[in-house]
Coordinates of C-alpha atoms and ligand atoms in Angstrom, one line a residue:
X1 CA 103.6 110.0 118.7
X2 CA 100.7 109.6 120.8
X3 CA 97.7 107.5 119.6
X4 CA 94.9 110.0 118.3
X5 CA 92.2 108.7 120.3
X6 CA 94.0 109.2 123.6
X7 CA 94.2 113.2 122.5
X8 CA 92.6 115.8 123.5
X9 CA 91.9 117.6 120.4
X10 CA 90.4 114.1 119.9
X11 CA 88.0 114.7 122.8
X12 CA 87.9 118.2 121.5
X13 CA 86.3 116.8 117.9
X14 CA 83.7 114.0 119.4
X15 CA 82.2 117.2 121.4
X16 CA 82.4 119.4 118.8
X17 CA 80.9 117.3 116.2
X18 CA 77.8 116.7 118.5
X19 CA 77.5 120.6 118.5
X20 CA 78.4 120.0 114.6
X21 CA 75.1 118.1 114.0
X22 CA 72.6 120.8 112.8
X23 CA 75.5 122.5 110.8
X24 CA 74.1 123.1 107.0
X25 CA 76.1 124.2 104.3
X26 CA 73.8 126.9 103.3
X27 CA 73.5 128.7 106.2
X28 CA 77.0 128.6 106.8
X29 CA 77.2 130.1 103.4
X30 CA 74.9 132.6 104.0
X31 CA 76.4 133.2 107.7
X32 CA 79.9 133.9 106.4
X33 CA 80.3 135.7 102.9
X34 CA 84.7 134.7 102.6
X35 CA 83.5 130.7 103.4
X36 CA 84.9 130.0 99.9
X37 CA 87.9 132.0 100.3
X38 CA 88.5 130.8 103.6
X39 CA 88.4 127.6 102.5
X40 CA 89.3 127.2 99.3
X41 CA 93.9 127.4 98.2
X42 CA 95.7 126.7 95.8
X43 CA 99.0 124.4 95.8
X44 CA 100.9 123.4 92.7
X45 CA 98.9 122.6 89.5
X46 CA 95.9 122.2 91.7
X47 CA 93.1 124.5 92.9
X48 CA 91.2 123.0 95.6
X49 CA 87.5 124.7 97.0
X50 CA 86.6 122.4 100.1
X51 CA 83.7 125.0 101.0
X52 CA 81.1 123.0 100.4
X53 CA 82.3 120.5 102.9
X54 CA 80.7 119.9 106.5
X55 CA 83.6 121.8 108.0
X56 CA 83.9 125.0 109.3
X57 CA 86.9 126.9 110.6
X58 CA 86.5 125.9 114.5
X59 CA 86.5 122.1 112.7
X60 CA 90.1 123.0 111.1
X61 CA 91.4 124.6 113.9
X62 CA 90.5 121.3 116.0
X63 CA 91.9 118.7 113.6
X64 CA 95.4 120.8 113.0
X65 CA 95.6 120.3 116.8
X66 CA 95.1 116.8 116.4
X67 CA 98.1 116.9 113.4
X68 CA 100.0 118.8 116.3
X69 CA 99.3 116.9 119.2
X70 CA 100.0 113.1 116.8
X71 CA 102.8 114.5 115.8
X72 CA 102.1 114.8 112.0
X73 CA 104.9 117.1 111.3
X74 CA 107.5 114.9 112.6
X75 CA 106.1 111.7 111.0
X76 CA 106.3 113.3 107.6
X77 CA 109.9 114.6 108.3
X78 CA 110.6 111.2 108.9
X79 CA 109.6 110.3 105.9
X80 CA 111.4 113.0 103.6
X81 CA 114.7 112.2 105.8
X82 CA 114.9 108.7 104.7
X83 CA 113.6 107.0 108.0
X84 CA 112.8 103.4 108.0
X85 CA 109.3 104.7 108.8
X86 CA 107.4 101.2 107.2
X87 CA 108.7 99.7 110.2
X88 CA 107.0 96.4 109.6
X89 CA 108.8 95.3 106.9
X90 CA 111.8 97.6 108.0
X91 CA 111.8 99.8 104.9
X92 CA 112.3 103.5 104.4
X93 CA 109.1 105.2 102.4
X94 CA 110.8 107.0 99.7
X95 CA 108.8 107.5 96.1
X96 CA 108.8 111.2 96.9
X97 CA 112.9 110.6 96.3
X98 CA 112.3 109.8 93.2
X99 CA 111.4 113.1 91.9
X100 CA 113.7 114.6 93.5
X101 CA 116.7 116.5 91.2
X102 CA 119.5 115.5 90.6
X103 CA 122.0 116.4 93.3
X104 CA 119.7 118.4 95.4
X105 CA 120.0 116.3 98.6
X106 CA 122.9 115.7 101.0
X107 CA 123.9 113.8 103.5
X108 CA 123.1 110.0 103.9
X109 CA 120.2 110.3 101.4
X110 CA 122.7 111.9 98.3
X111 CA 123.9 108.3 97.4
X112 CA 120.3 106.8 96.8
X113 CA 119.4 109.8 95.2
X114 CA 122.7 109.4 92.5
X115 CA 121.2 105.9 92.2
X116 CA 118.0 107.3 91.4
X117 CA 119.1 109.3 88.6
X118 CA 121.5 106.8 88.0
X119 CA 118.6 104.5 87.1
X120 CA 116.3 107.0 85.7
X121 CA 118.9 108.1 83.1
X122 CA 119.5 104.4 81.2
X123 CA 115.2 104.1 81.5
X124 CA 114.3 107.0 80.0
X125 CA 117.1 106.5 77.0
X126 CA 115.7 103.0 76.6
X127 CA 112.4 104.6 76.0
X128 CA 113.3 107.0 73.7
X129 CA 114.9 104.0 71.7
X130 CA 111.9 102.5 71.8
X131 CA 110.0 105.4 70.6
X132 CA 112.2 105.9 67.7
X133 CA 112.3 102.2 66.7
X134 CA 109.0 102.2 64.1
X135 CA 109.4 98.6 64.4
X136 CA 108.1 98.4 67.7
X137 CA 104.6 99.2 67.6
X138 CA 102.8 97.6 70.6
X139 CA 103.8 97.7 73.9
X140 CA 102.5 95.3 76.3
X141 CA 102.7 96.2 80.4
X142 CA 102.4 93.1 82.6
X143 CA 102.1 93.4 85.9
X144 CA 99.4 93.8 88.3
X145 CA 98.4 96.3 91.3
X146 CA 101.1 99.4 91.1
X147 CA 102.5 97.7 88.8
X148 CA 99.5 98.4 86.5
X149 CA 97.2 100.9 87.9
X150 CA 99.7 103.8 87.8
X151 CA 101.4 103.4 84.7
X152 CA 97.6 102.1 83.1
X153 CA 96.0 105.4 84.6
X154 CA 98.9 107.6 83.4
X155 CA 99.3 106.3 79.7
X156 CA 95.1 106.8 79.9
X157 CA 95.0 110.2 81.3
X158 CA 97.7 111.7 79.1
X159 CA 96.7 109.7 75.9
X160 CA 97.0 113.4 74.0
X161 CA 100.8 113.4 74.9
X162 CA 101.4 109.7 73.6
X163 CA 103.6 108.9 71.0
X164 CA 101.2 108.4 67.7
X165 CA 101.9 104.7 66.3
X166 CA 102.1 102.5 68.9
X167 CA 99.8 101.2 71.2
X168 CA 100.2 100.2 74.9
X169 CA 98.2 97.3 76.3
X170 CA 98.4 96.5 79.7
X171 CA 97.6 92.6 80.9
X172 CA 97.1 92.3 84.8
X173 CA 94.9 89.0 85.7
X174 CA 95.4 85.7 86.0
X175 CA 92.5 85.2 83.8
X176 CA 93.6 84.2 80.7
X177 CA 90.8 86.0 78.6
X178 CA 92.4 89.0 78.9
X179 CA 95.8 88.1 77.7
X180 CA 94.7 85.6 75.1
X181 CA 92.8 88.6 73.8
X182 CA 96.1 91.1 73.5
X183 CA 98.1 88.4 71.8
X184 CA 95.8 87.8 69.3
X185 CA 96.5 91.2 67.9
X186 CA 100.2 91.2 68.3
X187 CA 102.9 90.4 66.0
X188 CA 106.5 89.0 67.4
X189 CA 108.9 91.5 66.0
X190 CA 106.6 94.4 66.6
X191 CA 105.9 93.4 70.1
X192 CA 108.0 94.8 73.4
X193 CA 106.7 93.3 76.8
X194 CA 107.5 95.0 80.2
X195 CA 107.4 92.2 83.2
X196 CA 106.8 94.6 86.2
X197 CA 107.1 93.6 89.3
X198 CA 108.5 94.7 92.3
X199 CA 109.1 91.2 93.3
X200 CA 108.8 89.3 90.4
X201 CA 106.9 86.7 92.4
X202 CA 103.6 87.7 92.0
X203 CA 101.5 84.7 90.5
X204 CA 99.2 86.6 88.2
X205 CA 102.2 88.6 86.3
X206 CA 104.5 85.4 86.5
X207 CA 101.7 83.7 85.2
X208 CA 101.3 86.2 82.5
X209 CA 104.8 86.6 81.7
X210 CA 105.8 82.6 81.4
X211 CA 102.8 82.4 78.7
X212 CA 103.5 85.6 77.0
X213 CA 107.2 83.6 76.7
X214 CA 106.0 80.5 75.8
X215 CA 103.5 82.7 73.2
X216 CA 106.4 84.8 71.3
X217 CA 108.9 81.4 71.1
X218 CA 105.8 79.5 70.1
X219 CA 105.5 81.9 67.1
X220 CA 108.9 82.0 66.2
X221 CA 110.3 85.0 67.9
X222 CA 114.1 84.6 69.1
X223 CA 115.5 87.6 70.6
X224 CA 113.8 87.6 74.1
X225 CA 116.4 90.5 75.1
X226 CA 114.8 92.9 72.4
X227 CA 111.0 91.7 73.3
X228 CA 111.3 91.5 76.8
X229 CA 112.3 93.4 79.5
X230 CA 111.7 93.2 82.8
X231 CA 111.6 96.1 85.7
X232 CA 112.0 95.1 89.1
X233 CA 113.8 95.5 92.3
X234 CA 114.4 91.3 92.1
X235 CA 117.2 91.8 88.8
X236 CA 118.3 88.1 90.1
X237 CA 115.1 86.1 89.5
X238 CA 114.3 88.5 86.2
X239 CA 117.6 87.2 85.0
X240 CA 116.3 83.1 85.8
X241 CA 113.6 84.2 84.3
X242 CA 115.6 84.6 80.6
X243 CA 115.2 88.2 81.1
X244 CA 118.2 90.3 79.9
X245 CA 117.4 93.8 79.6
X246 CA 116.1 94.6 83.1
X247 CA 116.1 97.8 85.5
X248 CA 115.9 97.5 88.8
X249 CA 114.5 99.7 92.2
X250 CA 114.8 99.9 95.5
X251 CA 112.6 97.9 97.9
X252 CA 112.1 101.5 99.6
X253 CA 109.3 102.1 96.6
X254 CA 106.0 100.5 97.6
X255 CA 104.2 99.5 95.3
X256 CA 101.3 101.5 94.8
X257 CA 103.6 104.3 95.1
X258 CA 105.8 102.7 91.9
X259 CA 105.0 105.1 88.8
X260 CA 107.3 107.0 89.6
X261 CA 110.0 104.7 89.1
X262 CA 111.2 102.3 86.7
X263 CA 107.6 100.7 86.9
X264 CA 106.4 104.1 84.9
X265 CA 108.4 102.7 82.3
X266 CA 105.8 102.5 80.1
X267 CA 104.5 105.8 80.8
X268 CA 108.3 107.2 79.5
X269 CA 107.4 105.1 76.3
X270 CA 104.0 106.5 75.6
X271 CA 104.9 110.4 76.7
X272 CA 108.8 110.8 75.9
X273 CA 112.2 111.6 78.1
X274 CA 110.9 115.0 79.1
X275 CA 106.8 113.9 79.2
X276 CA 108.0 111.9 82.5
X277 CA 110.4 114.2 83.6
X278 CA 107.6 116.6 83.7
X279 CA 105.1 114.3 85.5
X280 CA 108.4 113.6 88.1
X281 CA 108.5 117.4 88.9
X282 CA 105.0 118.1 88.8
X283 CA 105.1 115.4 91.6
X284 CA 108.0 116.9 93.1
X285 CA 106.2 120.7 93.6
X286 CA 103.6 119.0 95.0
X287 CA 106.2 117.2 97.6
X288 CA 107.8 120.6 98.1
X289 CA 104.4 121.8 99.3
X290 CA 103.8 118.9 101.5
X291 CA 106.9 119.6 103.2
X292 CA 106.9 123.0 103.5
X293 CA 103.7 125.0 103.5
X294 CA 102.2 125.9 107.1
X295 CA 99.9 123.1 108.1
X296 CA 97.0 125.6 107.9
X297 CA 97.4 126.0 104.3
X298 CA 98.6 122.9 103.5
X299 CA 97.0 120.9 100.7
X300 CA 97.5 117.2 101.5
X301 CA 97.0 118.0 105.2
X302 CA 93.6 120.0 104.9
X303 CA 92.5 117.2 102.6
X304 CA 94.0 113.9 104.8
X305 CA 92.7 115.8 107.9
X306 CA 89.4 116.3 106.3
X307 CA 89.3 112.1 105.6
X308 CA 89.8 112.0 109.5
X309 CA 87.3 113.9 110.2
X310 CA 84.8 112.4 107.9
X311 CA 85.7 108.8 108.8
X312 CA 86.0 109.5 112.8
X313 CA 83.7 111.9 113.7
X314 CA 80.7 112.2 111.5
X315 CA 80.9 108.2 110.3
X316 CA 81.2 108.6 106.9
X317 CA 82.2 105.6 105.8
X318 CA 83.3 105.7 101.8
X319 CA 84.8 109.0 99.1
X320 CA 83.3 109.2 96.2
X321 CA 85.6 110.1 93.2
X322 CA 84.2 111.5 90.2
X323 CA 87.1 113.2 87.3
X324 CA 85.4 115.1 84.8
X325 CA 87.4 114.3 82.2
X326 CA 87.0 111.3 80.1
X327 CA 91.2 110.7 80.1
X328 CA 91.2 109.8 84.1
X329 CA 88.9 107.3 83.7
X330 CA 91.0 104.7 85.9
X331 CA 92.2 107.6 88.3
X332 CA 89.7 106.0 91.0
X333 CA 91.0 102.3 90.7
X334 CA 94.8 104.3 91.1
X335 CA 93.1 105.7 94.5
X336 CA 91.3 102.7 95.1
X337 CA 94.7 100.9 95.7
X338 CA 96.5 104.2 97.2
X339 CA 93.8 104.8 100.1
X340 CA 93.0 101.4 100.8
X341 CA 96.0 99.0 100.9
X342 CA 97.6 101.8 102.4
X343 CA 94.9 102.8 105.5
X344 CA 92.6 99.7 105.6
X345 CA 94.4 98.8 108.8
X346 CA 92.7 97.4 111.8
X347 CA 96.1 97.6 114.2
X348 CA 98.2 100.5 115.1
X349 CA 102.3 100.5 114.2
X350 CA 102.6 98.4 117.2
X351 CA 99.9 96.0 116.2
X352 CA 97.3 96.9 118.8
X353 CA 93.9 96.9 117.5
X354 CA 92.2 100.1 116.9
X355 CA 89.4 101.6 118.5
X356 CA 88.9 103.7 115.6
X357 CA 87.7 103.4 111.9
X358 CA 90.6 103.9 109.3
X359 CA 90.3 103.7 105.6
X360 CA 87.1 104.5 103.6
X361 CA 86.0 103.1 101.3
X362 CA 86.8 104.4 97.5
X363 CA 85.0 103.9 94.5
X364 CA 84.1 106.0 91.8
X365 CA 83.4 106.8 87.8
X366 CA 84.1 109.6 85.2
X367 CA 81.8 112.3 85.0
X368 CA 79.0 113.0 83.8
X369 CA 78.5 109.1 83.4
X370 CA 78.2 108.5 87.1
X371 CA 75.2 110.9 87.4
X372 CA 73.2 108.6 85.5
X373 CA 74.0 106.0 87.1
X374 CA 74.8 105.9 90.9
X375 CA 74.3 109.8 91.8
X376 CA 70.8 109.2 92.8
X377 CA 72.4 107.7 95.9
X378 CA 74.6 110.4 96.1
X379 CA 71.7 113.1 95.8
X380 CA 68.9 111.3 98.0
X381 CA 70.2 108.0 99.3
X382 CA 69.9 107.4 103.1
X383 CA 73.9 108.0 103.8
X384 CA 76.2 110.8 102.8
X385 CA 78.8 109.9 101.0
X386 CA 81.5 112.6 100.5
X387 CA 82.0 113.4 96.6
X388 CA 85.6 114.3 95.8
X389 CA 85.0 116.3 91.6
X390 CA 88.2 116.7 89.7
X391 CA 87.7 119.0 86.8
X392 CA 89.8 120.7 84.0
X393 CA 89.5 123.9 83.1
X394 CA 91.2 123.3 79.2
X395 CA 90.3 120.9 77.0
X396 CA 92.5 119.5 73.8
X397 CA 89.5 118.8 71.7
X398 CA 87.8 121.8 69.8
X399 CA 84.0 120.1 69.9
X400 CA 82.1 123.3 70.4
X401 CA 80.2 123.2 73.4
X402 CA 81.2 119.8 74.7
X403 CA 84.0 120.8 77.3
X404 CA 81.2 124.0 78.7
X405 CA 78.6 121.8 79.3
X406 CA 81.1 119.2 81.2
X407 CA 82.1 121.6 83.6
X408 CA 78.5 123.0 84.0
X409 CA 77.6 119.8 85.2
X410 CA 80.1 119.9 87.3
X411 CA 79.8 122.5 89.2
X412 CA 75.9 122.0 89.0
X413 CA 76.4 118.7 90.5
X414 CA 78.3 120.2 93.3
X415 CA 75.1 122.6 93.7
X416 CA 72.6 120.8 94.0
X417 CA 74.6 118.1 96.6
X418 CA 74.7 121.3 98.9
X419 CA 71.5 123.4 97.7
X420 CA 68.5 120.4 97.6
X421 CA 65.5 121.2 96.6
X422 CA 62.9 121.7 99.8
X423 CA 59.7 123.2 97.9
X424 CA 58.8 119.4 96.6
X425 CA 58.0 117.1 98.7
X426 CA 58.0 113.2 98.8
X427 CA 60.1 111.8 96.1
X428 CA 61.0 114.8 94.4
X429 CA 62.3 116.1 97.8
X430 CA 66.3 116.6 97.6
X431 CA 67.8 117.2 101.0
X432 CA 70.4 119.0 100.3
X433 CA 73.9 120.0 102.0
X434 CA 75.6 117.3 100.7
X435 CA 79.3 117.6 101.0
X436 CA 81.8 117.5 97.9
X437 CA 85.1 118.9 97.6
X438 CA 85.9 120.4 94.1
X439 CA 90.0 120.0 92.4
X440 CA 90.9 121.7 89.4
X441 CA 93.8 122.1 87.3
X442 CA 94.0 124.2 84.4
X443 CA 95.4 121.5 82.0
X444 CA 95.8 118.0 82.2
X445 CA 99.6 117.7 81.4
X446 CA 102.3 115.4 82.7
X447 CA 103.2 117.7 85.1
X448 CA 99.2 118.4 86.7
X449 CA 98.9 114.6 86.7
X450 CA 102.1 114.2 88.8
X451 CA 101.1 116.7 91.2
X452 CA 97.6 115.6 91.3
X453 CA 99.0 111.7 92.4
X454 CA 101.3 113.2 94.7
X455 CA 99.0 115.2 96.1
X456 CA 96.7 112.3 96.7
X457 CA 99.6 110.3 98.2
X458 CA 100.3 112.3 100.9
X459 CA 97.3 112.9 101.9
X460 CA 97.0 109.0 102.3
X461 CA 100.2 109.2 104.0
X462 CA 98.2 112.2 106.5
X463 CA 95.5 110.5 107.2
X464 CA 97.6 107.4 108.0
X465 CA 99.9 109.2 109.8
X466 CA 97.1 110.6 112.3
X467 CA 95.8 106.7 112.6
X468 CA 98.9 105.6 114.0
X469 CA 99.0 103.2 111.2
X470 CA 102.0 101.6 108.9
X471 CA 100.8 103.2 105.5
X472 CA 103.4 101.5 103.4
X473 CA 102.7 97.5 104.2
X474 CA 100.2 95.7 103.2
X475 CA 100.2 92.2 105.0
X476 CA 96.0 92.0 104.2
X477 CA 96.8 90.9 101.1
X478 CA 98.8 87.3 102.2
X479 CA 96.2 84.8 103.5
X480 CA 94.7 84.6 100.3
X481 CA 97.6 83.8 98.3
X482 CA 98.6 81.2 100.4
X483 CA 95.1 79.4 100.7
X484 CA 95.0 79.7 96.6
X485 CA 98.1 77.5 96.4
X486 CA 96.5 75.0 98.3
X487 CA 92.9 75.5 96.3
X488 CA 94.7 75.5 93.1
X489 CA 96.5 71.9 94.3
X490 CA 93.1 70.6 95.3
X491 CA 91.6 71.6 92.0
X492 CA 94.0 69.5 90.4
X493 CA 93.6 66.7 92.7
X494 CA 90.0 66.9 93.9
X495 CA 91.2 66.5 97.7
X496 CA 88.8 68.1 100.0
X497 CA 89.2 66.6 103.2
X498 CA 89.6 69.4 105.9
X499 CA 87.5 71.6 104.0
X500 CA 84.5 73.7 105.7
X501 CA 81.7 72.2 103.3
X502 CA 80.8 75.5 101.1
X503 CA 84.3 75.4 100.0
X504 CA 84.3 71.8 99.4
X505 CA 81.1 72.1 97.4
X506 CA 82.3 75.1 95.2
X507 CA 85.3 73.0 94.3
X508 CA 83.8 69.6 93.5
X509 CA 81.2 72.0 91.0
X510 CA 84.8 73.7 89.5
X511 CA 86.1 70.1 88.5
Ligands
F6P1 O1 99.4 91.7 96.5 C1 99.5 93.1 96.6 C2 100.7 93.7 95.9 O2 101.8 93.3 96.6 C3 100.6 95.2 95.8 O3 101.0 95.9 96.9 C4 101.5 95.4 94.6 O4 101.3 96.6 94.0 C5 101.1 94.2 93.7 O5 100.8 93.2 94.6 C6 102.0 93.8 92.7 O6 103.3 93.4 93.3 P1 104.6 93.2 92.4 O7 104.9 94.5 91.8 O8 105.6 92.8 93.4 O9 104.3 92.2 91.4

């Protein structure tokens, strides 16, 4: 693979977007009547219009050399042939594997995939035992990162699929406010807790799970296999842990990349056997497309190379994600995790520093309450920050007007990022040719959802992949943890010799 600065499609882009600089999305409107053909496909569940980006079609042509010449094709082969392609912790990247169908791989990766199902077929009986037990009425995820933001996000954004009757909580930080204030609702014999972790060493949802323990034997409860069960890929310490009923992954499942597996157990709860196997093969068309289309027509790839582009060549630094629909309101904290523990890299696979910017940065509300709140930026700020809308096209409610005027803001939004407003001057001046990209599905159903994440996963893996970058570790995330150990000792002791002084200070006023 060579590194994508040293390309020439690379040299190709930094002269082309000089020539790019005067480019405006309404003359190249007006120039070229099939622009939103042109640039605008579908792939599975999901229509995508990237028209109104800065792009045109001498930009694509550029950054699919760049895939070519990086070797994108290969790199994602890699990955769908089992390679040990997170080669810093010597790991296989293989959630895509877990939507995969029963039997329909061979060779070397046909055992892990019987495993999968193997797995998948116990967890998804457990939940419908759950489902049917009315005893059981609140369901408490704890676990923290992938091991909340996925199966939080899911159980949000298909809340009109879940199971009336119970309620799902999910408990993440180490702050105790936000368990004490779950536990003070629930009930022992009507409460089942899910301890996910991938490695069942994480402090916060240790943390969480010893008290939520110490809470349910405190109060009487005395069947800790029936209340507690833990899903992991570490069964040994889930089992020191007093844990009994337990399913267990493979350490080839990253974390952010974990709905899909055992970690989505609570998903399997809230939406049923055959809810989750239709978010699994929504994900699974979408990994079929990845695979398969041309690179030309290629969802993830237009949209990964796009981020390239952005981030490279015309230094735009953050995505904006805005879901017009109430349901995916923590779809951007889901992205938030996927884009940047996966990109924000500063060293290449062989951990030579970059030259290069990687990750943007991700952030991002529900529609239409972000336009009254942070859209002025977006409208006539000093920096352009791409706006990434994801709409619906069917609601579930039957409000009259309600779900018409949400998509008319919408696609006004979208309109008035790339139209402006030049006949007022001064403050009321709106530049205009703003770039957004525009997804829709037609429904908002297991199956849209899982093709929707997947799609956003491998255009993370894209990007990444045209970096040079290990997408799948995420050693950032170690110093702190270790220094905490040693802050969380000093609180206790009030030792703060060796300490720069603002940290000193800070702890003495915490004592
Ligand atoms: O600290 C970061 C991280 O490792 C994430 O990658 C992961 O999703 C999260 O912590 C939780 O990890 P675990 O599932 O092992 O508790």
């Amino acid at each position: 693979m060579m590194r994508c600065d040293l390309t020439l499609a690379w040299k190709n882009l930094e002269h082309h977007a000089q020539a790019f600089a005067g480019f405006d999305l309404r003359t190249a409107f007006e120039q070229d009547a099939l622009r939103a053909d042109r640039l605008s496909q579908t792939a599975p569940h999901v229509f995508a219009d990237l028209s109104k980006n800065h792009l045109d079609t001498a930009t694509e042509s550029l950054l699919q050399e760049l895939a070519r010449e990086t070797g994108l094709a290969a790199h994602r082969d890699a990955m769908f042939r089992g390679e040990r392609i997170n080669t810093t912790e010597d790991r296989a990247a293989m959630h895509w594997l877990l939507r995969q169908p029963e039997g329909s791989v061979q060779g070397a990766l046909a055992e892990p995939l019987a495993q999968v199902h193997a797995t998948l077929q116990p967890l998804l009986a457990f939940a419908e035992t759950i489902r049917a037990d009315a005893q059981i009425t609140d369901v408490v995820n704890i676990g923290i990162g992938g091991s909340d933001l996925g199966p939080q996000m899911a159980v949000l954004a298909l809340q009109d699929f879940v199971i009336p009757g119970k309620r799902f909580h999910f408990v993440s930080n180490v702050d105790g406010h936000e368990l004490a204030a779950v536990l003070k609702d629930l009930k022992t014999e009507s409460t089942l807790f899910l301890i996910a972790s991938k490695t069942f060493t994480t402090l916060e949802t240790m943390t969480n799970a010893r008290s939520a323990l110490g809470w349910y034997k405190a109060q009487g409860g005395c069947d800790v296999s029936r209340h507690f069960a833990a899903l992991t890929t570490n069964v040994a310490a889930a089992a020191e842990f007093g844990i009994r009923t337990t399913f267990g992954f493979w350490d080839w499942v990253g974390g952010r990349y974990s709905v899909w597996s055992p970690i989505g157990l609570t998903v399997a709860i809230a939406i049923g056997a055959q809810g989750f196997r239709n978010l699994l093969a929504g994900a699974h068309a979408m990994d079929q497309h990845f695979q398969t289309a041309p690179l030309e027509q290629n969802l993830p790839v237009r949209l990964g190379l796009l981020d390239v582009w952005y981030r490279n060549f015309l230094n735009y630094t953050s995505r904006s994600i805005a879901p017009y629909h109430s349901a995916l309101k923590r779809l951007p904290a889901h992205l938030q995790q996927l884009e940047m523990e996966s990109n924000g890299k500063r060293v290449d696979r062989n951990g030579h520093a970059l030259a290069y910017g990687t990750s943007p940065v991700l952030w991002g509300e529900p529609g239409t309450n972000g336009q009254h709140a942070y859209f002025q930026m977006l409208h006539q700020g000093t920096d352009i920050v791409p706006l990434e809308f994801i709409a619906v096209k069917k609601p579930t409610h039957n409000l009259a007007d309600h779900h018409e005027l949400l998509l008319a803001n919408a696609i006004a939004q979208a309109q008035a990022l790339m139209l402006g407003q030049a006949d007022e001057g001064g403050h009321k001046h709106f530049p205009g040719n703003r770039p957004s990209t525009f997804l829709l599905l037609d429904e908002l159903t297991p199956a849209s959802l899982g093709a929707l994440i997947a799609l956003q996963e491998h255009r993370v893996f894209v990007s990444g992949s045209v970096w040079g970058i290990n997408s799948f570790d995420q050693w950032g995330v170690e110093l702190g943890k270790v220094l905490a150990q040693d802050i969380h000792a000093r609180l206790a002791s009030g030792h703060v010799a060796g300490l720069d002084a603002s940290t000193a200070g800070l702890l003495k006023r915490l004592r």
